[in-house]
Amino acid sequence: MTKPAFSFEFFPAKTELGHEKLLSTYDELNKLSPAYFSVTYGAGGSTRNRTLDIVQALCARGDTDIAPHISCIGDDKAEIAELLDLYKDLGIKRLVALRGDLPSGQVGMGELPFALDLVKFIREYSGDHFHIEVAAYPEMHPQARSFAFDVDNLVNKYQAGANAPITQFFYNADSYLYLRDTLEKRGIDTVAQPLIAGIMPITNSSNLVRFADSCGADIPRYVRKQLSDFGDDRKAIREFGFDVVYRLCERLIAEGVPAMHFYSMNKVEPNKRLVEALGLA
């Protein structure tokens, strides 16, 4: 059985101490030989400078591909073109193209209101220079009018030039498999244009529930109940969470998942533990 590729997501640290800790986390996770690291980008470019700082630092620190997130909502084409030129100059060859969220208080959607528009613009402006990843939602985008509409949007992003989608995190393998099979029926080759499974390790109950509720990801009832029962027992939460996510990844690997993207939360553990236990490193 072919081992799936794997990668990690970072978010820009807010403090100098957090920045240094993130570089140390990169060093440890990079020893596992991931395919790439992505770096998130705040609403309306709110973390632009911090994102650029960490992208530059990671590019200088190792040879592993760095994939900055780039969002379009609230930005104009000139700002995005400037960013694309900067990333080209840094030697970046991979991007994660997202609609993004409007900053608080901002009303206008900008010249490129949706991720589909952003993918089209990147291809028009930069040709095939960048490998473009986009977002996918196994349990439907919370603002989509229907699952079929959401799939249509994803197919359109493929057709506009996206190379591969990364899914929102999920804990029900069947939701991923249903989306994969639906894309295949729509003529998408999910091997050549892989549907990358987004994996969220479970280490903190309240944070997980907040993330899930904000992005429309489902936490199975038995997982919510167990986490609630554990209360403040962090060790029990970590061990239970590891078991849940390990079993999820095992199922996905058995079903032929081509790649997994770990939402690292800027931590070495449990990401390293999962990758090693699954035999991916």
mmCIF file of N, CA and C in Angstrom, residues 46-125:
data_model
loop_
_atom_site.group_PDB
_atom_site.id
_atom_site.type_symbol
_atom_site.label_atom_id
_atom_site.label_comp_id
_atom_site.label_asym_id
_atom_site.label_seq_id
_atom_site.Cartn_x
_atom_site.Cartn_y
_atom_site.Cartn_z
ATOM 1 N N SER A 46 -5.033 40.741 7.692
ATOM 2 C CA SER A 46 -4.723 41.304 9.011
ATOM 3 C C SER A 46 -3.410 40.782 9.593
ATOM 4 N N THR A 47 -2.943 39.635 9.127
ATOM 5 C CA THR A 47 -1.649 39.116 9.598
ATOM 6 C C THR A 47 -0.617 39.154 8.482
ATOM 7 N N ARG A 48 -0.835 40.011 7.460
ATOM 8 C CA ARG A 48 0.034 39.995 6.281
ATOM 9 C C ARG A 48 1.518 40.069 6.627
ATOM 10 N N ASN A 49 1.907 41.049 7.441
ATOM 11 C CA ASN A 49 3.329 41.201 7.748
ATOM 12 C C ASN A 49 3.866 40.016 8.538
ATOM 13 N N ARG A 50 3.064 39.519 9.491
ATOM 14 C CA ARG A 50 3.522 38.374 10.278
ATOM 15 C C ARG A 50 3.590 37.120 9.409
ATOM 16 N N THR A 51 2.631 36.965 8.478
ATOM 17 C CA THR A 51 2.680 35.832 7.558
ATOM 18 C C THR A 51 3.942 35.915 6.710
ATOM 19 N N LEU A 52 4.223 37.078 6.163
ATOM 20 C CA LEU A 52 5.424 37.250 5.337
ATOM 21 C C LEU A 52 6.692 36.969 6.143
ATOM 22 N N ASP A 53 6.721 37.426 7.388
ATOM 23 C CA ASP A 53 7.901 37.211 8.232
ATOM 24 C C ASP A 53 8.171 35.725 8.419
ATOM 25 N N ILE A 54 7.126 34.969 8.752
ATOM 26 C CA ILE A 54 7.350 33.534 9.007
ATOM 27 C C ILE A 54 7.633 32.794 7.710
ATOM 28 N N VAL A 55 6.995 33.187 6.604
ATOM 29 C CA VAL A 55 7.279 32.557 5.311
ATOM 30 C C VAL A 55 8.746 32.767 4.937
ATOM 31 N N GLN A 56 9.228 34.005 5.094
ATOM 32 C CA GLN A 56 10.630 34.290 4.775
ATOM 33 C C GLN A 56 11.579 33.509 5.680
ATOM 34 N N ALA A 57 11.237 33.447 6.963
ATOM 35 C CA ALA A 57 12.093 32.738 7.914
ATOM 36 C C ALA A 57 12.158 31.246 7.598
ATOM 37 N N LEU A 58 11.019 30.658 7.248
ATOM 38 C CA LEU A 58 10.987 29.227 6.957
ATOM 39 C C LEU A 58 11.685 28.920 5.632
ATOM 40 N N CYS A 59 11.534 29.804 4.649
ATOM 41 C CA CYS A 59 12.224 29.605 3.367
ATOM 42 C C CYS A 59 13.733 29.601 3.565
ATOM 43 N N ALA A 60 14.219 30.451 4.476
ATOM 44 C CA ALA A 60 15.656 30.537 4.723
ATOM 45 C C ALA A 60 16.161 29.393 5.596
ATOM 46 N N ARG A 61 15.235 28.706 6.273
ATOM 47 C CA ARG A 61 15.626 27.725 7.283
ATOM 48 C C ARG A 61 15.760 26.310 6.730
ATOM 49 N N GLY A 62 15.093 26.025 5.603
ATOM 50 C CA GLY A 62 15.132 24.669 5.066
ATOM 51 C C GLY A 62 14.689 24.641 3.617
ATOM 52 N N ASP A 63 14.728 23.444 3.034
ATOM 53 C CA ASP A 63 14.389 23.285 1.614
ATOM 54 C C ASP A 63 12.960 22.814 1.386
ATOM 55 N N THR A 64 12.229 22.506 2.448
ATOM 56 C CA THR A 64 10.852 22.042 2.303
ATOM 57 C C THR A 64 9.974 23.167 1.763
ATOM 58 N N ASP A 65 9.086 22.839 0.828
ATOM 59 C CA ASP A 65 8.203 23.845 0.239
ATOM 60 C C ASP A 65 7.376 24.562 1.311
ATOM 61 N N ILE A 66 7.223 25.850 1.157
ATOM 62 C CA ILE A 66 6.357 26.660 2.016
ATOM 63 C C ILE A 66 5.201 27.160 1.160
ATOM 64 N N ALA A 67 3.979 26.980 1.653
ATOM 65 C CA ALA A 67 2.773 27.364 0.908
ATOM 66 C C ALA A 67 2.014 28.425 1.697
ATOM 67 N N PRO A 68 2.226 29.700 1.394
ATOM 68 C CA PRO A 68 1.467 30.737 2.090
ATOM 69 C C PRO A 68 -0.005 30.686 1.708
ATOM 70 N N HIS A 69 -0.872 30.935 2.678
ATOM 71 C CA HIS A 69 -2.276 31.166 2.363
ATOM 72 C C HIS A 69 -2.374 32.556 1.744
ATOM 73 N N ILE A 70 -3.249 32.699 0.769
ATOM 74 C CA ILE A 70 -3.513 34.001 0.181
ATOM 75 C C ILE A 70 -5.020 34.139 0.040
ATOM 76 N N SER A 71 -5.575 35.212 0.580
ATOM 77 C CA SER A 71 -7.026 35.401 0.522
ATOM 78 C C SER A 71 -7.336 36.636 -0.303
ATOM 79 N N CYS A 72 -8.566 36.730 -0.780
ATOM 80 C CA CYS A 72 -8.915 37.791 -1.717
ATOM 81 C C CYS A 72 -9.953 38.769 -1.196
ATOM 82 N N ILE A 73 -10.784 38.359 -0.269
ATOM 83 C CA ILE A 73 -11.906 39.202 0.130
ATOM 84 C C ILE A 73 -11.402 40.497 0.770
ATOM 85 N N GLY A 74 -11.889 41.626 0.259
ATOM 86 C CA GLY A 74 -11.477 42.910 0.802
ATOM 87 C C GLY A 74 -10.212 43.479 0.187
ATOM 88 N N ASP A 75 -9.461 42.674 -0.602
ATOM 89 C CA ASP A 75 -8.233 43.149 -1.247
ATOM 90 C C ASP A 75 -8.508 43.463 -2.711
ATOM 91 N N ASP A 76 -7.707 44.359 -3.297
ATOM 92 C CA ASP A 76 -7.865 44.606 -4.727
ATOM 93 C C ASP A 76 -6.790 43.840 -5.503
ATOM 94 N N LYS A 77 -6.938 43.834 -6.819
ATOM 95 C CA LYS A 77 -6.044 43.040 -7.667
ATOM 96 C C LYS A 77 -4.603 43.510 -7.563
ATOM 97 N N ALA A 78 -4.409 44.806 -7.430
ATOM 98 C CA ALA A 78 -3.044 45.335 -7.353
ATOM 99 C C ALA A 78 -2.321 44.821 -6.107
ATOM 100 N N GLU A 79 -3.032 44.765 -4.975
ATOM 101 C CA GLU A 79 -2.432 44.262 -3.733
ATOM 102 C C GLU A 79 -2.077 42.788 -3.864
ATOM 103 N N ILE A 80 -2.967 42.027 -4.473
ATOM 104 C CA ILE A 80 -2.715 40.597 -4.635
ATOM 105 C C ILE A 80 -1.578 40.364 -5.621
ATOM 106 N N ALA A 81 -1.538 41.137 -6.709
ATOM 107 C CA ALA A 81 -0.450 41.017 -7.685
ATOM 108 C C ALA A 81 0.897 41.314 -7.029
ATOM 109 N N GLU A 82 0.923 42.331 -6.158
ATOM 110 C CA GLU A 82 2.155 42.680 -5.437
ATOM 111 C C GLU A 82 2.615 41.510 -4.567
ATOM 112 N N LEU A 83 1.660 40.876 -3.915
ATOM 113 C CA LEU A 83 1.984 39.732 -3.058
ATOM 114 C C LEU A 83 2.481 38.558 -3.895
ATOM 115 N N LEU A 84 1.843 38.297 -5.030
ATOM 116 C CA LEU A 84 2.276 37.210 -5.913
ATOM 117 C C LEU A 84 3.715 37.443 -6.401
ATOM 118 N N ASP A 85 4.033 38.688 -6.750
ATOM 119 C CA ASP A 85 5.396 39.005 -7.193
ATOM 120 C C ASP A 85 6.400 38.784 -6.072
ATOM 121 N N LEU A 86 6.009 39.165 -4.853
ATOM 122 C CA LEU A 86 6.894 38.984 -3.708
ATOM 123 C C LEU A 86 7.158 37.498 -3.461
ATOM 124 N N TYR A 87 6.101 36.687 -3.538
ATOM 125 C CA TYR A 87 6.274 35.253 -3.328
ATOM 126 C C TYR A 87 7.123 34.619 -4.433
ATOM 127 N N LYS A 88 6.950 35.074 -5.654
ATOM 128 C CA LYS A 88 7.801 34.589 -6.750
ATOM 129 C C LYS A 88 9.267 34.868 -6.451
ATOM 130 N N ASP A 89 9.538 36.103 -6.001
ATOM 131 C CA ASP A 89 10.910 36.506 -5.700
ATOM 132 C C ASP A 89 11.507 35.674 -4.564
ATOM 133 N N LEU A 90 10.641 35.209 -3.651
ATOM 134 C CA LEU A 90 11.109 34.368 -2.536
ATOM 135 C C LEU A 90 11.319 32.905 -2.960
ATOM 136 N N GLY A 91 10.924 32.588 -4.176
ATOM 137 C CA GLY A 91 11.051 31.209 -4.644
ATOM 138 C C GLY A 91 9.870 30.335 -4.270
ATOM 139 N N ILE A 92 8.766 30.957 -3.830
ATOM 140 C CA ILE A 92 7.558 30.203 -3.480
ATOM 141 C C ILE A 92 6.919 29.654 -4.751
ATOM 142 N N LYS A 93 6.555 28.386 -4.714
ATOM 143 C CA LYS A 93 5.928 27.756 -5.881
ATOM 144 C C LYS A 93 4.566 27.150 -5.557
ATOM 145 N N ARG A 94 4.118 27.335 -4.324
ATOM 146 C CA ARG A 94 2.854 26.723 -3.896
ATOM 147 C C ARG A 94 2.066 27.734 -3.074
ATOM 148 N N LEU A 95 0.758 27.829 -3.325
ATOM 149 C CA LEU A 95 -0.116 28.732 -2.589
ATOM 150 C C LEU A 95 -1.377 27.997 -2.163
ATOM 151 N N VAL A 96 -1.988 28.467 -1.074
ATOM 152 C CA VAL A 96 -3.319 28.019 -0.678
ATOM 153 C C VAL A 96 -4.246 29.210 -0.886
ATOM 154 N N ALA A 97 -5.104 29.129 -1.899
ATOM 155 C CA ALA A 97 -5.953 30.256 -2.304
ATOM 156 C C ALA A 97 -7.331 30.135 -1.677
ATOM 157 N N LEU A 98 -7.703 31.134 -0.879
ATOM 158 C CA LEU A 98 -8.942 31.100 -0.111
ATOM 159 C C LEU A 98 -9.710 32.407 -0.264
ATOM 160 N N ARG A 99 -11.019 32.343 -0.067
ATOM 161 C CA ARG A 99 -11.792 33.571 -0.041
ATOM 162 C C ARG A 99 -11.382 34.421 1.153
ATOM 163 N N GLY A 100 -11.290 33.815 2.312
ATOM 164 C CA GLY A 100 -10.963 34.535 3.534
ATOM 165 C C GLY A 100 -12.194 35.155 4.164
ATOM 166 N N ASP A 101 -11.998 35.778 5.309
ATOM 167 C CA ASP A 101 -13.079 36.433 6.045
ATOM 168 C C ASP A 101 -12.880 37.938 6.011
ATOM 169 N N LEU A 102 -13.990 38.669 5.972
ATOM 170 C CA LEU A 102 -13.916 40.124 6.055
ATOM 171 C C LEU A 102 -13.459 40.552 7.448
ATOM 172 N N PRO A 103 -12.544 41.515 7.531
ATOM 173 C CA PRO A 103 -12.198 42.045 8.850
ATOM 174 C C PRO A 103 -13.428 42.689 9.494
ATOM 175 N N SER A 104 -13.463 42.709 10.795
ATOM 176 C CA SER A 104 -14.581 43.293 11.523
ATOM 177 C C SER A 104 -14.792 44.747 11.104
ATOM 178 N N GLY A 105 -16.036 45.082 10.760
ATOM 179 C CA GLY A 105 -16.375 46.448 10.397
ATOM 180 C C GLY A 105 -16.266 46.759 8.924
ATOM 181 N N GLN A 106 -15.600 45.879 8.145
ATOM 182 C CA GLN A 106 -15.458 46.140 6.710
ATOM 183 C C GLN A 106 -16.688 45.603 5.971
ATOM 184 N N VAL A 107 -17.164 46.362 5.010
ATOM 185 C CA VAL A 107 -18.390 46.000 4.300
ATOM 186 C C VAL A 107 -18.100 45.476 2.900
ATOM 187 N N GLY A 108 -17.222 46.148 2.145
ATOM 188 C CA GLY A 108 -16.963 45.782 0.752
ATOM 189 C C GLY A 108 -16.286 44.443 0.603
ATOM 190 N N MET A 109 -16.614 43.731 -0.469
ATOM 191 C CA MET A 109 -16.047 42.405 -0.737
ATOM 192 C C MET A 109 -14.758 42.478 -1.553
ATOM 193 N N GLY A 110 -14.470 43.640 -2.167
ATOM 194 C CA GLY A 110 -13.265 43.769 -2.967
ATOM 195 C C GLY A 110 -13.485 43.343 -4.411
ATOM 196 N N GLU A 111 -12.411 43.445 -5.215
ATOM 197 C CA GLU A 111 -12.498 43.129 -6.642
ATOM 198 C C GLU A 111 -12.631 41.626 -6.901
ATOM 199 N N LEU A 112 -12.152 40.829 -5.974
ATOM 200 C CA LEU A 112 -12.188 39.371 -6.134
ATOM 201 C C LEU A 112 -12.935 38.793 -4.936
ATOM 202 N N PRO A 113 -14.265 38.712 -5.004
ATOM 203 C CA PRO A 113 -15.044 38.362 -3.811
ATOM 204 C C PRO A 113 -15.017 36.890 -3.418
ATOM 205 N N PHE A 114 -14.627 35.995 -4.335
ATOM 206 C CA PHE A 114 -14.676 34.570 -4.021
ATOM 207 C C PHE A 114 -13.365 33.882 -4.389
ATOM 208 N N ALA A 115 -13.123 32.727 -3.776
ATOM 209 C CA ALA A 115 -11.892 31.971 -4.047
ATOM 210 C C ALA A 115 -11.771 31.620 -5.522
ATOM 211 N N LEU A 116 -12.897 31.336 -6.170
ATOM 212 C CA LEU A 116 -12.888 31.034 -7.611
ATOM 213 C C LEU A 116 -12.288 32.206 -8.389
ATOM 214 N N ASP A 117 -12.675 33.433 -8.023
ATOM 215 C CA ASP A 117 -12.129 34.624 -8.685
ATOM 216 C C ASP A 117 -10.626 34.739 -8.443
ATOM 217 N N LEU A 118 -10.204 34.389 -7.236
ATOM 218 C CA LEU A 118 -8.787 34.466 -6.893
ATOM 219 C C LEU A 118 -7.978 33.451 -7.703
ATOM 220 N N VAL A 119 -8.472 32.228 -7.813
ATOM 221 C CA VAL A 119 -7.773 31.202 -8.601
ATOM 222 C C VAL A 119 -7.623 31.667 -10.050
ATOM 223 N N LYS A 120 -8.697 32.194 -10.620
ATOM 224 C CA LYS A 120 -8.646 32.697 -12.000
ATOM 225 C C LYS A 120 -7.605 33.805 -12.137
ATOM 226 N N PHE A 121 -7.591 34.720 -11.164
ATOM 227 C CA PHE A 121 -6.649 35.843 -11.239
ATOM 228 C C PHE A 121 -5.205 35.359 -11.124
ATOM 229 N N ILE A 122 -4.925 34.430 -10.209
ATOM 230 C CA ILE A 122 -3.563 33.906 -10.059
ATOM 231 C C ILE A 122 -3.100 33.274 -11.364
ATOM 232 N N ARG A 123 -3.979 32.509 -12.007
ATOM 233 C CA ARG A 123 -3.612 31.878 -13.275
ATOM 234 C C ARG A 123 -3.409 32.925 -14.381
ATOM 235 N N GLU A 124 -4.259 33.940 -14.418
ATOM 236 C CA GLU A 124 -4.114 34.994 -15.430
ATOM 237 C C GLU A 124 -2.814 35.783 -15.220
ATOM 238 N N TYR A 125 -2.496 36.034 -13.958
ATOM 239 C CA TYR A 125 -1.349 36.884 -13.647
ATOM 240 C C TYR A 125 -0.031 36.113 -13.639
#
